[in-house]
Short mmCIF file of C-alpha atoms (C1' of nucleotides) in Angstrom, two decimals:
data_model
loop_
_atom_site.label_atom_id
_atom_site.label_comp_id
_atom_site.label_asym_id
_atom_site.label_seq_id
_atom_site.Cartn_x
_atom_site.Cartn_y
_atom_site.Cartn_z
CA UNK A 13 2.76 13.03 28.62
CA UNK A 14 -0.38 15.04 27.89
CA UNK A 15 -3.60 13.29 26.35
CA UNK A 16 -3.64 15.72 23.87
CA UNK A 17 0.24 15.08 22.30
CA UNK A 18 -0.16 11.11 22.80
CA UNK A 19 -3.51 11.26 20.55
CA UNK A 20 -1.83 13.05 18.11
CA UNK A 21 0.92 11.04 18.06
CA UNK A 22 -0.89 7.90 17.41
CA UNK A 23 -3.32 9.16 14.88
CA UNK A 24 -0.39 9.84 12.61
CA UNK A 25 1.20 6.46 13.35
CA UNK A 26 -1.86 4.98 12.87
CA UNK A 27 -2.05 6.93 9.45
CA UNK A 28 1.17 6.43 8.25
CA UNK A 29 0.90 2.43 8.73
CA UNK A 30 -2.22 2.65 6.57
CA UNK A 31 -0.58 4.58 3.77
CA UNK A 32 2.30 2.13 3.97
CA UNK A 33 0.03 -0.51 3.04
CA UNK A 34 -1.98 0.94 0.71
CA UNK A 35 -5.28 2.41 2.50
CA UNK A 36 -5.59 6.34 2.22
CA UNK A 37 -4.11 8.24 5.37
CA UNK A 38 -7.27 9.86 6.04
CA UNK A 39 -9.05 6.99 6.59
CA UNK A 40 -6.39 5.23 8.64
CA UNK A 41 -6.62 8.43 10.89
CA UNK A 42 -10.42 8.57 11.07
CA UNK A 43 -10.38 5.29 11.84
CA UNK A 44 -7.66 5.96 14.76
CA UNK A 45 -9.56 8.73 16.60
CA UNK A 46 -12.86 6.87 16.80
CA UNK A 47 -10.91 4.27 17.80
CA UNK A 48 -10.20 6.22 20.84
CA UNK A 49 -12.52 8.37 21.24
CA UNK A 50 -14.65 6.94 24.23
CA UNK A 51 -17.92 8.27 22.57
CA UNK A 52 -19.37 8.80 18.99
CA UNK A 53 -18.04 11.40 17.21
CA UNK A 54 -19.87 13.14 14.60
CA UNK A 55 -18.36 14.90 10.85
CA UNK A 56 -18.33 18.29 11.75
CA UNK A 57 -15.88 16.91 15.39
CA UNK A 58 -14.22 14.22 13.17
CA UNK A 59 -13.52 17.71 10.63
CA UNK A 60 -12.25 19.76 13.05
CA UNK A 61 -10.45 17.37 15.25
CA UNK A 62 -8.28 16.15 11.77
CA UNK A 63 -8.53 19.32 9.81
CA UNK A 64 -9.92 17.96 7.09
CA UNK A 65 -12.72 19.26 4.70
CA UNK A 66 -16.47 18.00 4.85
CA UNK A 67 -15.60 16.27 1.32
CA UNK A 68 -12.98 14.21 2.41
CA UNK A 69 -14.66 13.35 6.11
CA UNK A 70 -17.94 12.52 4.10
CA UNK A 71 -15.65 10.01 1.67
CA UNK A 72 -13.64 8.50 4.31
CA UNK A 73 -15.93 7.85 6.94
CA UNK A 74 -18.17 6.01 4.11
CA UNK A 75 -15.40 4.00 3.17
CA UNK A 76 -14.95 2.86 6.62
CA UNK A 77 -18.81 2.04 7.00
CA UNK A 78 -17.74 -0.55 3.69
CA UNK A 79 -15.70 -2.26 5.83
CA UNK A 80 -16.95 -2.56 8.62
CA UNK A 81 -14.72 -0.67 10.59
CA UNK A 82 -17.24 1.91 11.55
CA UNK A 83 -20.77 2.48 12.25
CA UNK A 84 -23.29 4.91 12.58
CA UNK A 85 -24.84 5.50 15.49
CA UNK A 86 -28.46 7.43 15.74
CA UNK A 87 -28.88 9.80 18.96
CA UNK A 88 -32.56 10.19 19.47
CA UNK A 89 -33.45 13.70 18.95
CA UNK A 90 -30.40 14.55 17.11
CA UNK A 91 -30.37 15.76 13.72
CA UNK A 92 -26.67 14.60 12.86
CA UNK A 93 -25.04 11.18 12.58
CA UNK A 94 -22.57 9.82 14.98
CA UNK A 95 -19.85 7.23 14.13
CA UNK A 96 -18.03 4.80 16.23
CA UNK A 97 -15.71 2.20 15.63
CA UNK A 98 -14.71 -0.77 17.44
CA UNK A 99 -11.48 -0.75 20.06
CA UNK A 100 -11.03 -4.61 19.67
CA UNK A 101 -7.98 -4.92 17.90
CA UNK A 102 -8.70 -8.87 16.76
CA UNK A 103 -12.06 -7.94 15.70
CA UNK A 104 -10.52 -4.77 13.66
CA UNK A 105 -7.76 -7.32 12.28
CA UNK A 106 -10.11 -9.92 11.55
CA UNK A 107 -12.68 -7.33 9.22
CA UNK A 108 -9.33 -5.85 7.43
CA UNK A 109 -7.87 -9.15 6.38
CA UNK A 110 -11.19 -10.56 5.63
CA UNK A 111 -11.95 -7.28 3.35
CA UNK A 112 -8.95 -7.21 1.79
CA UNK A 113 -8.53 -11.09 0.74
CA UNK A 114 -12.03 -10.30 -0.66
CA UNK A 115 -10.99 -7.49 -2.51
CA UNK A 116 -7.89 -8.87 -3.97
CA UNK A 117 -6.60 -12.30 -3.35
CA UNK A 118 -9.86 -13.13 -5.76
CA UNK A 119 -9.20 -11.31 -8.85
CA UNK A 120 -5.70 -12.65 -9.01
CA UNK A 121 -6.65 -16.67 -8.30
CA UNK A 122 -8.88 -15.40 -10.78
CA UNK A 123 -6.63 -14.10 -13.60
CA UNK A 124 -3.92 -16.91 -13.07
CA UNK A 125 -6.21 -19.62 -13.91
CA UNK A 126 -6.20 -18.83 -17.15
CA UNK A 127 -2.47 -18.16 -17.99
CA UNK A 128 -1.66 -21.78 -17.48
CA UNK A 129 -2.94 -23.48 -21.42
CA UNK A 130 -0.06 -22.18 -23.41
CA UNK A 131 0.32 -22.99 -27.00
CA UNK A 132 4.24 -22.98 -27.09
CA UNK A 133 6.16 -26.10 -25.14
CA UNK A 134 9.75 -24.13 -25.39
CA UNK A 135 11.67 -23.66 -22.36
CA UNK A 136 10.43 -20.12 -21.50
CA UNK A 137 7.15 -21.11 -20.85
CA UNK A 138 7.85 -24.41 -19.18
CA UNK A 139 9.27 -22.15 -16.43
CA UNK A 140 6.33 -19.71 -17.10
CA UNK A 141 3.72 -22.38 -16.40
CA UNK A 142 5.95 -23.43 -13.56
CA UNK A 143 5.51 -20.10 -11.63
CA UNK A 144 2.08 -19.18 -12.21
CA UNK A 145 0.97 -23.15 -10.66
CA UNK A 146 2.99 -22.86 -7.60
CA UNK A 147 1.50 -19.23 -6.93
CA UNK A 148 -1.72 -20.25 -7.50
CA UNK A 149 -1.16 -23.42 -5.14
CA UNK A 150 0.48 -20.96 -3.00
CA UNK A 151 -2.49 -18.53 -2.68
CA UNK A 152 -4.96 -21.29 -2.07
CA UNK A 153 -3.32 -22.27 0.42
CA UNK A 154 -2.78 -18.16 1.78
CA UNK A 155 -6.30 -17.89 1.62
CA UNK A 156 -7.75 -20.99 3.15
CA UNK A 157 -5.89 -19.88 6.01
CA UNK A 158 -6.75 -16.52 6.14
CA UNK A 159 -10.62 -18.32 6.05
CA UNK A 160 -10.04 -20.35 8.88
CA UNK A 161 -8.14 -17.09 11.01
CA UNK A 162 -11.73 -14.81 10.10
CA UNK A 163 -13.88 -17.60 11.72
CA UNK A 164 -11.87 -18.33 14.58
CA UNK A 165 -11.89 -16.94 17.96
CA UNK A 166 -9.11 -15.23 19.48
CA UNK A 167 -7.69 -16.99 22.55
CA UNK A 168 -8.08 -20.15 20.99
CA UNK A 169 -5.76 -19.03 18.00
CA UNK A 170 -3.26 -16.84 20.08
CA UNK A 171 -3.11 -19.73 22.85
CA UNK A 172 -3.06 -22.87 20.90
CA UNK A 173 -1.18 -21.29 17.66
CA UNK A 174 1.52 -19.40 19.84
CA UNK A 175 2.12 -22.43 21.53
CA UNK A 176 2.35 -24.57 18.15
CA UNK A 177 4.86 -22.35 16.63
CA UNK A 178 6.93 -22.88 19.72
CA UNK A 179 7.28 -26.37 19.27
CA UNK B 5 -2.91 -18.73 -25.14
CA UNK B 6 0.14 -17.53 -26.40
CA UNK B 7 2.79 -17.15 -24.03
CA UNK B 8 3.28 -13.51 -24.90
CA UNK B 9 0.02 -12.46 -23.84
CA UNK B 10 0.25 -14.48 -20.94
CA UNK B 11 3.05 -12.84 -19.69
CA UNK B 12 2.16 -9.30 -20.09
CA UNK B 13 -0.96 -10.23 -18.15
CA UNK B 14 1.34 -11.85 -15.42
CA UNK B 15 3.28 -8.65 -14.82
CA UNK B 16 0.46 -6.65 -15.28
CA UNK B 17 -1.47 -8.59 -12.47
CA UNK B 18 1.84 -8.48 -10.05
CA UNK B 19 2.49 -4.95 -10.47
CA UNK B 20 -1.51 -4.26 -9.64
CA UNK B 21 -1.50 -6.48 -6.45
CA UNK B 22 2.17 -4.94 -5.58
CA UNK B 23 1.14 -1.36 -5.77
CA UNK B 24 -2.01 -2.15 -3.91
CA UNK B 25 -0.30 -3.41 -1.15
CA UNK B 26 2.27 -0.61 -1.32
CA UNK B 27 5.23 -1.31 -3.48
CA UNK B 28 5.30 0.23 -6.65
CA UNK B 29 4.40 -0.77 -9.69
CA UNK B 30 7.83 -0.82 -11.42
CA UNK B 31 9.22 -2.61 -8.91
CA UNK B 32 6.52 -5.28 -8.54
CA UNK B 33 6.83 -5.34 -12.58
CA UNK B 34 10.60 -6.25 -12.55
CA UNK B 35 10.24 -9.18 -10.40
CA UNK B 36 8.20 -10.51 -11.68
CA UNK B 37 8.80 -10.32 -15.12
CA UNK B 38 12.73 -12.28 -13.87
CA UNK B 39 10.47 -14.48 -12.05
CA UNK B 40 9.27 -16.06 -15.44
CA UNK B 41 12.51 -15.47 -17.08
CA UNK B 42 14.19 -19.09 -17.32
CA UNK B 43 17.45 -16.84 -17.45
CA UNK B 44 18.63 -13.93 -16.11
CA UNK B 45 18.22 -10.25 -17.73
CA UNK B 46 20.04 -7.34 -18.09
CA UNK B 47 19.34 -4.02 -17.35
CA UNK B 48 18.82 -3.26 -21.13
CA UNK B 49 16.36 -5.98 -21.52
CA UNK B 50 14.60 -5.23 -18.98
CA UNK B 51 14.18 -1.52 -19.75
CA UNK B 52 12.91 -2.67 -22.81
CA UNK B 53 10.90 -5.57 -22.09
CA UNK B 54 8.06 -3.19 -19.52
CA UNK B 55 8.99 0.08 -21.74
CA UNK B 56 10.43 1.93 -18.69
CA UNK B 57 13.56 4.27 -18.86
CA UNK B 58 16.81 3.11 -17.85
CA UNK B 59 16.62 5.62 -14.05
CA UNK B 60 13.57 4.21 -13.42
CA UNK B 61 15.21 0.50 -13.86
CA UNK B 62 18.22 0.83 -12.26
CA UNK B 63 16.16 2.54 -9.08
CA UNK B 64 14.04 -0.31 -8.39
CA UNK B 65 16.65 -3.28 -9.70
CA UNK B 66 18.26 -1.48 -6.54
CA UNK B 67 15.53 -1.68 -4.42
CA UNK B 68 14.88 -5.90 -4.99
CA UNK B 69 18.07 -5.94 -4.31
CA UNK B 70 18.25 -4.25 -0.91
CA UNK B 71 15.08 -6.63 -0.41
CA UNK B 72 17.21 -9.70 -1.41
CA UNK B 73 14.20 -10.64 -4.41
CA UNK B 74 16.67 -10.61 -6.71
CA UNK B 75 21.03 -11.15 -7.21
CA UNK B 76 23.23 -10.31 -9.46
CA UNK B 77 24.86 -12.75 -11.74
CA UNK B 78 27.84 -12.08 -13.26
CA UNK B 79 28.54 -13.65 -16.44
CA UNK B 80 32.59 -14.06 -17.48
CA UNK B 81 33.39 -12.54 -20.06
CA UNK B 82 30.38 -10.29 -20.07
CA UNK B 83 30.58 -6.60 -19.08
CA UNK B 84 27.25 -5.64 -17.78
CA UNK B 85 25.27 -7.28 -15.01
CA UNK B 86 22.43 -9.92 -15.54
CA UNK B 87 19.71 -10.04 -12.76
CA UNK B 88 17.76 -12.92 -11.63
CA UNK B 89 14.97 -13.76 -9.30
CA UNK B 90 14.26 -16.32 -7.16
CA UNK B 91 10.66 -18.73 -8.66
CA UNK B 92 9.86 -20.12 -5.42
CA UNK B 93 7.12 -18.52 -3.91
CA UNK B 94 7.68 -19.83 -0.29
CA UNK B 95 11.05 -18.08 -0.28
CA UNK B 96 9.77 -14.89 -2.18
CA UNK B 97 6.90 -14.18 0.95
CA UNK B 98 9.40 -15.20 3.70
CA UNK B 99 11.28 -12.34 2.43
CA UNK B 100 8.71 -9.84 1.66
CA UNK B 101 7.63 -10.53 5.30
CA UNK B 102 10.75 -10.08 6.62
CA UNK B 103 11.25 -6.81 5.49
CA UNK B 104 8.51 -5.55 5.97
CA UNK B 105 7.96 -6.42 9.33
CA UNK B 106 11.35 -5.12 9.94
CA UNK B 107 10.70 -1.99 8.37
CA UNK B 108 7.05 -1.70 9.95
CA UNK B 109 6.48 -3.44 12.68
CA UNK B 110 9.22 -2.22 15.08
CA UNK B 111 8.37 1.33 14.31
CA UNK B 112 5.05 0.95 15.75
CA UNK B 113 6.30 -0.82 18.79
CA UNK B 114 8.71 1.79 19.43
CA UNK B 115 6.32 4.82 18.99
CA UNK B 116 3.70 3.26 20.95
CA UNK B 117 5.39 2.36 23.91
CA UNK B 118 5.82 5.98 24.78
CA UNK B 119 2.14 6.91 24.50
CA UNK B 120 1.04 5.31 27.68
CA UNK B 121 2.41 7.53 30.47
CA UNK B 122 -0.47 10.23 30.82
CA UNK B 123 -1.03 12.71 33.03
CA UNK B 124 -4.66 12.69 32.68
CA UNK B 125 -7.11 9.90 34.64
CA UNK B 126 -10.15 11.08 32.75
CA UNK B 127 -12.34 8.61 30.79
CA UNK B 128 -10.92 9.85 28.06
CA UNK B 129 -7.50 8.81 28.81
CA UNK B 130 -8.42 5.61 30.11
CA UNK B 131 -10.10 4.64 26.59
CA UNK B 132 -6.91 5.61 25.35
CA UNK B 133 -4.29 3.92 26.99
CA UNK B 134 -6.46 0.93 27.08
CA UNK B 135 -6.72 0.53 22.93
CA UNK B 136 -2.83 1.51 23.05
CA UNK B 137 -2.14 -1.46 25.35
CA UNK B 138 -4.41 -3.91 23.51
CA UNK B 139 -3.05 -2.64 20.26
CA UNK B 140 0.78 -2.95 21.36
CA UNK B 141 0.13 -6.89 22.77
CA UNK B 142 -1.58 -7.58 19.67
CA UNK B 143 1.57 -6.10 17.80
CA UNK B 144 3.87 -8.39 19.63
CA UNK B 145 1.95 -11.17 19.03
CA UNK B 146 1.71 -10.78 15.39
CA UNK B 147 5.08 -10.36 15.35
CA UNK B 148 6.41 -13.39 17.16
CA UNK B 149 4.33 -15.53 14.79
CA UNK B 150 5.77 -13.78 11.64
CA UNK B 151 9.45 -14.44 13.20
CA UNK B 152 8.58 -18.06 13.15
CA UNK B 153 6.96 -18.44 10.00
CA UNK B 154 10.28 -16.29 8.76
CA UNK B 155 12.24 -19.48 10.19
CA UNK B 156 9.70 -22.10 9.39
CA UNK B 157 9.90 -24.55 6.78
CA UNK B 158 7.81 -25.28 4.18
CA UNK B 159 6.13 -28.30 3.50
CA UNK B 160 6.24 -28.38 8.22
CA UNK B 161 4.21 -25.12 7.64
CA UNK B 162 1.66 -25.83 5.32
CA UNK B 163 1.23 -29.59 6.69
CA UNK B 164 0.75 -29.24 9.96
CA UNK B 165 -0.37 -25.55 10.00
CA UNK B 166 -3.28 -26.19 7.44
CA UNK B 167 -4.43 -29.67 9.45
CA UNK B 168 -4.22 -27.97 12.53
CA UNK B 169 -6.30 -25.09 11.83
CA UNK B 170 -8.80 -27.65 10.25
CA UNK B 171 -10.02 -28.92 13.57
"C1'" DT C 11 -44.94 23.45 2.61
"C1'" DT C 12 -40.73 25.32 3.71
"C1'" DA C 13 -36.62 26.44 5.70
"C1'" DA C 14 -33.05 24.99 8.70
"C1'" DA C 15 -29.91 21.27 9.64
"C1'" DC C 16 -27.65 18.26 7.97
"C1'" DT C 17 -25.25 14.81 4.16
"C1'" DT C 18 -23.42 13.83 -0.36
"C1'" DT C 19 -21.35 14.84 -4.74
"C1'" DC C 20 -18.05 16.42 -7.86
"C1'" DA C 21 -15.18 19.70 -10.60
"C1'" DT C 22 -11.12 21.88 -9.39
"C1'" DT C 23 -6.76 22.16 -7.01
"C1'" DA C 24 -3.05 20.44 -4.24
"C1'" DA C 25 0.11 16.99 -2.68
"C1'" DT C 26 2.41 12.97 -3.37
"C1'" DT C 27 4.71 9.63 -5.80
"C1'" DA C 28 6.84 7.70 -9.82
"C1'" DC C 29 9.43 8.26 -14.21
"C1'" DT C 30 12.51 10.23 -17.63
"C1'" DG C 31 16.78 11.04 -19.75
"C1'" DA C 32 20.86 13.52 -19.95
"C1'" DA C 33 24.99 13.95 -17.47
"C1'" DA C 34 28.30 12.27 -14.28
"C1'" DG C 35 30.58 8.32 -12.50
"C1'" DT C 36 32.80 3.79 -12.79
"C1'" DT C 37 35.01 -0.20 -14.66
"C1'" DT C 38 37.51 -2.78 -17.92
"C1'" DA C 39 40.42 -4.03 -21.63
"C1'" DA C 40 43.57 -2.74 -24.96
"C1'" DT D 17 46.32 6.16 -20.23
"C1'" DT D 18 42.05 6.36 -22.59
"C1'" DA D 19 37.93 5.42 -24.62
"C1'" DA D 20 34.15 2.36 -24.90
"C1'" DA D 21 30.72 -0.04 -22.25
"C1'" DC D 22 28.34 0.09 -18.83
"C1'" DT D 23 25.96 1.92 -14.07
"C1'" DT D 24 24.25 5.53 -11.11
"C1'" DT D 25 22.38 9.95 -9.94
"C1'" DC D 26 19.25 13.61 -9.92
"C1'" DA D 27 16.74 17.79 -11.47
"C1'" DG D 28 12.75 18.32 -13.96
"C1'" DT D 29 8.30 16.53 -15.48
"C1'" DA D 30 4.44 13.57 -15.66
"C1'" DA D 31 1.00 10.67 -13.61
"C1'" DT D 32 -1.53 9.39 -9.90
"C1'" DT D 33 -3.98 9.98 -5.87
"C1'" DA D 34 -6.12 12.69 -2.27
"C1'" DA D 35 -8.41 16.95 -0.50
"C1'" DT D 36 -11.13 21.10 -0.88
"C1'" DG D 37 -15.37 23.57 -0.70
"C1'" DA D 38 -19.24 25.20 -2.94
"C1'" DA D 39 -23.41 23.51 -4.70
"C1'" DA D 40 -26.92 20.09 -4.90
"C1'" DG D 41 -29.54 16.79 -2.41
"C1'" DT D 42 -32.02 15.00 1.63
"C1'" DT D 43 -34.43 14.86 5.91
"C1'" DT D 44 -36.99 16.60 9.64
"C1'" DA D 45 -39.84 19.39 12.42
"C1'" DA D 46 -42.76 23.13 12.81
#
DNA sequence: TTAAACTTTCATTAATTACTGAAAGTTTAA
DNA sequence: TTAAACTTTCAGTAATTAATGAAAGTTTAA
């Protein structure tokens, strides 16, 4: 297989899981070629390597500086930026889960808090009250988890939880 | 709070998180608007309950289905169908895992397994194949730990999974 | 300074995804 | 049978989301 097919071929996997879980395709794909590109690319490659206007580079690669994902990299004597991101897949794992339980595991613990003081006592929102407690127990417990897995190093976890599950 | 409110803020909230994680909004709606139904529904009610036409409905009534969120119930004497979804939220991720790792996970596996025969020995290539591997050992992993906690039980999981990480 | 080299913004347009509702299909009971 | 009660389909439309590219903004070096 050439090079040329297999990167193209995994920079539109790579896009198509994102979209699949919510993150915008071109930012999955940016996010794929600098992940194997050996060196820093900069917007105008990133551009023509995708096809993809200076607009949507520009808005993409930003959003991937949010998170982490990529950074900038300054060539003395060069004029333009250069952006790189990281190859470590547990490091790249560790900065999406940690963004995204930010982003969103929050706001609901947040907004189930207060659905719990109901005025009526009928049956409907016995089993009302019932759901929203256990999810909220539920997601504490989600995210405490997903707190410890951010702060933990890798072989440790893979080692010691693979061979825990097994058990 | 009257229960009212509270529920259209529940199935507000669910269809948000569900379409941000890429299910849709409908579909995130109906479940869980039976999740805090104490009985089941019927399609009619539940068309008219989130204000949605009876296509879009019967579509993603369908689609729980397929995902095994929510059954059927058939009521004697009764003509048309009554849904219902399961309230416990343990069961409710097992199966959202499940499917989705069965819908997204092998995919990747299979299409990256191909990409790392390449003709090329440049630096490029080596970059390449090298985030490929990493990336297709880290898939496996993830994967083998998902089919356990598919399989896992409860109140084992949380227990000893929660204490365990706490060291 | 200023003009070339670059980055960012944003109104417009395109692409994608979801929803509607009427029509076709199916089931049941009389 | 058949007709009423219900379910499913699907072409058309609407809503949402993403992408374009020209214009405005910024930085740097001469």
């Amino acid at each position: 297989m050439k090079l040329l097919e297999a990167k193209a071929e995994f920079i539109q996997s790579w896009g198509t899981l994102g979209s699949s879980w919510g993150i915008n395709r071109t930012m999955s794909q940016i996010h794929a070629l600098l992940m194997i590109s050996p060196n820093a690319l900069s917007t105008e490659e990133i551009m023509k390597e995708l096809n993809i206007s200076r607009g949507n580079a520009n808005t993409n690669i930003r959003m991937l500086m949010d998170w982490g994902l990529v950074q900038k990299q300054l060539v003395p004597g060069e004029r333009r930026e250069f952006f790189y991101g990281g190859k470590d897949i547990w490091e790249i794992s560790k900065k999406i889960i940690e963004e995204r339980s930010k982003r969103e595991i929050q706001p609901i613990l947040e907004s189930l808090k207060n659905l719990k003081e109901l005025e009526e006592k009928t049956v409907e929102a016995n089993t009302f009250v019932k759901v929203v407690s256990d999810l909220e127990d539920y997601t504490v417990k989600v995210q405490n988890i997903l707190q410890k897995f951010i702060k933990s190093d890798r072989t440790w976890f893979f080692k010691t939880l693979v061979s825990f599950l097994g058990k």
